[in-house]
Amino acid sequence: MMATSAGKPPAEACYMLIHPSLDVETPNLQILKRNLERGTDDIKVEALQQIISGTVQGENYDQLLMHVIRFVMPTRNKALKKLLLFYWEVCPKYAADGTLKQETILICNALRNDLQHPNEYIRGATLRFLCKLREAEIIEPLIGPTRECLEHRHAYVRKNAVIAVAAIHRCLPHLIPDAPELMSSFLAAEADMTCRRNALAMLTASAPVAAVHWLKENAQLVASFDELLQLAVIDLIRRCARDFAAEKTLFVRCIFELLGAPASAVKYEAATSLVGLTTNPAAVKAAAACYISLAAKESDNNVKIIVLERLDQLRTRHEGILDDLVMDLLRVLSTPDLGVRRKALAIVMKLASRRNVNDVIAMLRKELSKTVTSAGDQQQDKSSDYRLLLIQTIHTCAGEFPEVAADVVDLFLDSISEFGASSATDAIIFVREVAEKFPGLRQNIIKHLVSSFLDFKTGKVIRGALWILGEYAESGAEIRDVWTKLREAIGELPLLAAEQRELESAKESGEAGDKPYEPTVAVPASRRVLPDGTYATESALTASASASTALKLDTKPPLRAVLLHSDFFTGTVLASTLAKLVLRFARLEGEPSEQLNSLRAEAVLIMAGVIRVGQSTFVSNAIDEDSYDRVLACIRALEYMDEDAAVLTDAFISDTQSAFARLVKGEAKREREEKKLHSKETAVQVDDAIGFRLVAKKSTGDADDSIERDIELATGEAEGRAAVSKLDTVVQLTGFSDAVYAEAYVCVNQYDILLDIMVVNQTNTMLRNLSIEFSTVGDLKLVEKPASYTLAPYSFSSVKASIKVSSTETGLIFGNIVYDGPGVNDSHCIVLNDIRVDIMEYIRPARCDETQFHAMWTEFEWENKVNMSTTKEAAENLDLRAYLKHIMDATNMACLTPENALAGDCGFLSANLYARSIFGEDALANISIEKPTDSSPITGHIRIRAKTQGIALNLGDKISAAKVSLPE
């Protein structure tokens, strides 16, 4: 119930407040006295619990002290004795004049008797209680029995005696001045490992010289110690490494031995301490190997993630040293958790180099083959996600190391027909990028695509393959091979006439069945998201012809099946590919020939068939206007290719290929800039000062083995923010004319909010029982309630409060200041200004590929649509790209649309934005704005989608506020 604060002097104590139950009345003194005098042990337990709780809450129970001493202290009930120790901890021990009460002599005598009690439990509990006492008058008579407990036969008593001696020596060193020598003798004679661990921890804190001397004598036995004692040895080394630099060799040797300890906690702490002791490459490799072993063998996925994070930090500080361990790290891929695999593959990509990239690709190829052969529905779902992750990793690896691009392309093209839809799409996108970056591989890619084209089933993969074939089939032989394969994938021509003949043949042979014609097909009700974020149910009846239901599309060639499934976007890509092939063949031939005319006529026949099938009853949905216009434009291009050959060649061949080339270069440039931004600057100027660690101040140097540095990292003060930036987060809570002035410095550190409140008494009277009460709105939780205290006239005090955050949602903190004074019965309350926790503190710009963005856009349910409209005056000197930049700065979102797609003069702009919170929540946005003329206002809308309602609404509020605060 009481604990010493780490940042305060030992004499100060902080108490845990127990909230009283609302349905239980507070007992009066007479009832409590009667229960203590005449009650049974159970009644006394309940009464003592009420007394302890009331005392902590501020009730005055001074009159009950003698009743507790008379009627409770002589008991032999162990539960009562334990409660009695809690009562001695919180009961008032000083009189009004500041002297110790006379009754404490009886308390001291009872504690002395308990320290000599034959029961080990009572002795141990009393010894633990001594750690919380701060009154020298009570502790001094108990020193002798406490020292005697160090020689008790039971290890439970001895280990608690060590803790008691350490606590007394830390707070009141004059009572046990020989505590270090006593612990050294105890440590030399003790055999129990827990007792030795407590003694070593005491020596580490109070007498590091003696602790290091003991370690030198027992260095050969470190590996045989148990887990707790080994952790104490590591703590000793971390604390004493700077002050005992001459013993660095001893420390490093001990840490190296502990790397092979059987306990995982010891191995982790030893590896962490080793990289703080030395930067020797062998030591760094040994620590990294220990991390990899833990990540591969530990069963807890959270432990794996933490260890991999530490390994990544080690890689950042020691570039190039850990490259040889990349194959060992790939063993972590045996874990079934996708998050661990993703983290491991991310580190593998950073460790990959030209020396080991071939081995990495070979290992990833084996893993990819395992995902293809896995069985079971649930296993198949997991394998598809893992397969997509492997394909993306191989894609990135081939982009950084071109020498393996050819092998990777062959791997993808050989296996693409076995992949799922998402994995195959990512693979074909990679093949398209490789075809643009490496012209020498285009011939091989065309050959593989032609041989595998009939195995492609999904529209996205077919579209990607068609685009590659249309762009990079350059020779006459390649064009003829591609044309033959496309004709085979389309099937019999003309398309519509062939389908009608097949239908009539099926009817005649009875394959269509005797089922009655059903003019409509009911579509299951689907849930839609309205613009305000609410749900609506949508039902529909879709017209369907019996012709389309009678055909078995799965047995048809892939291109024909896709068209009959109403995928006319693929039909437009097919038309564009045919036009490109004809125009390129015409450029190769030079003059019209019979073969050219044949290809031209056949292409027009296929394009016309796409339009006619889209307008027939063989498809469930008719062809859309955009697809119709696109196919018709390709037909007219082939019609007038003789008159406008140069213009059409530029439009269909040169412009499209150059546009994609700019896109690839822009993406590569963005990746280089992002990598350069996150890379560590290692350049050193010739006139830079050289830092010598041995002669540096203790506050400088490597912080890996510094306890103070760990505390700074945990409290969020590691960055050392400037005082000017801290003033930006100061919130005024009360007015200058109030009797109490208060302001708070709000520090947001990931999942915690720390409020550092300065309270000033602006009156000439003393304010008693001053306390600050906080309440929260949203996913915020107050961790601890600030204690009440007395404030002298014109003085000030600092109060801290900690608040936990559990989700990305704008929170509200409100409260009041309550104090008594100057009169006896005067009570005052000052209402504080609200503190708003901004959602932008948790939103970070992030990036994802186009496939992931569209998948999340389809999955997320909450949508918030914000209409955009500026005044003419505000939009005069503001173009669309500047307005987009303003929205990105206001929402902390990154733009996924490439720069070259936003370049150029246009009165319309559309872009995709993406961000991720520190809690792992994704936020998507699509902005569509226009400015027809220079004098027109900027109008449009932004659609925000998220998995939770809070992010969508709060980002919408931020965008609405950003519309008002436009940049000048």
mmCIF file of C-alpha atoms in Angstrom, residues 4 9 71 85 99 239 244 262 302 386 474 489 572 589 595 631 681 714 819 864 950-951:
data_model
loop_
_atom_site.group_PDB
_atom_site.id
_atom_site.type_symbol
_atom_site.label_atom_id
_atom_site.label_comp_id
_atom_site.label_asym_id
_atom_site.label_seq_id
_atom_site.Cartn_x
_atom_site.Cartn_y
_atom_site.Cartn_z
ATOM 1 C CA THR A 4 8.996 4.729 -2.208
ATOM 2 C CA PRO A 9 14.170 11.188 -1.409
ATOM 3 C CA PHE A 71 -7.088 -6.561 21.193
ATOM 4 C CA LEU A 85 1.537 -4.859 9.397
ATOM 5 C CA THR A 99 7.336 13.756 18.540
ATOM 6 C CA ARG A 239 26.092 -0.310 -13.454
ATOM 7 C CA PHE A 244 35.583 0.218 -13.336
ATOM 8 C CA PRO A 262 19.751 -21.765 -20.632
ATOM 9 C CA ASN A 302 5.553 -10.871 -28.637
ATOM 10 C CA TYR A 386 2.621 -15.386 -46.596
ATOM 11 C CA GLU A 474 9.130 -5.629 -80.976
ATOM 12 C CA ALA A 489 -6.903 -17.414 -75.919
ATOM 13 C CA THR A 572 -10.241 -2.451 -73.704
ATOM 14 C CA GLU A 589 7.045 -3.880 -92.695
ATOM 15 C CA GLN A 595 0.083 -10.251 -93.734
ATOM 16 C CA VAL A 631 -12.555 0.001 -78.046
ATOM 17 C CA GLU A 681 24.753 9.947 -41.646
ATOM 18 C CA ALA A 714 10.815 5.081 -20.640
ATOM 19 C CA TYR A 819 -8.774 23.220 -1.409
ATOM 20 C CA ASN A 864 -16.573 10.305 -43.958
ATOM 21 C CA GLY A 950 -13.277 7.744 -34.424
ATOM 22 C CA ILE A 951 -10.437 8.086 -36.944
#
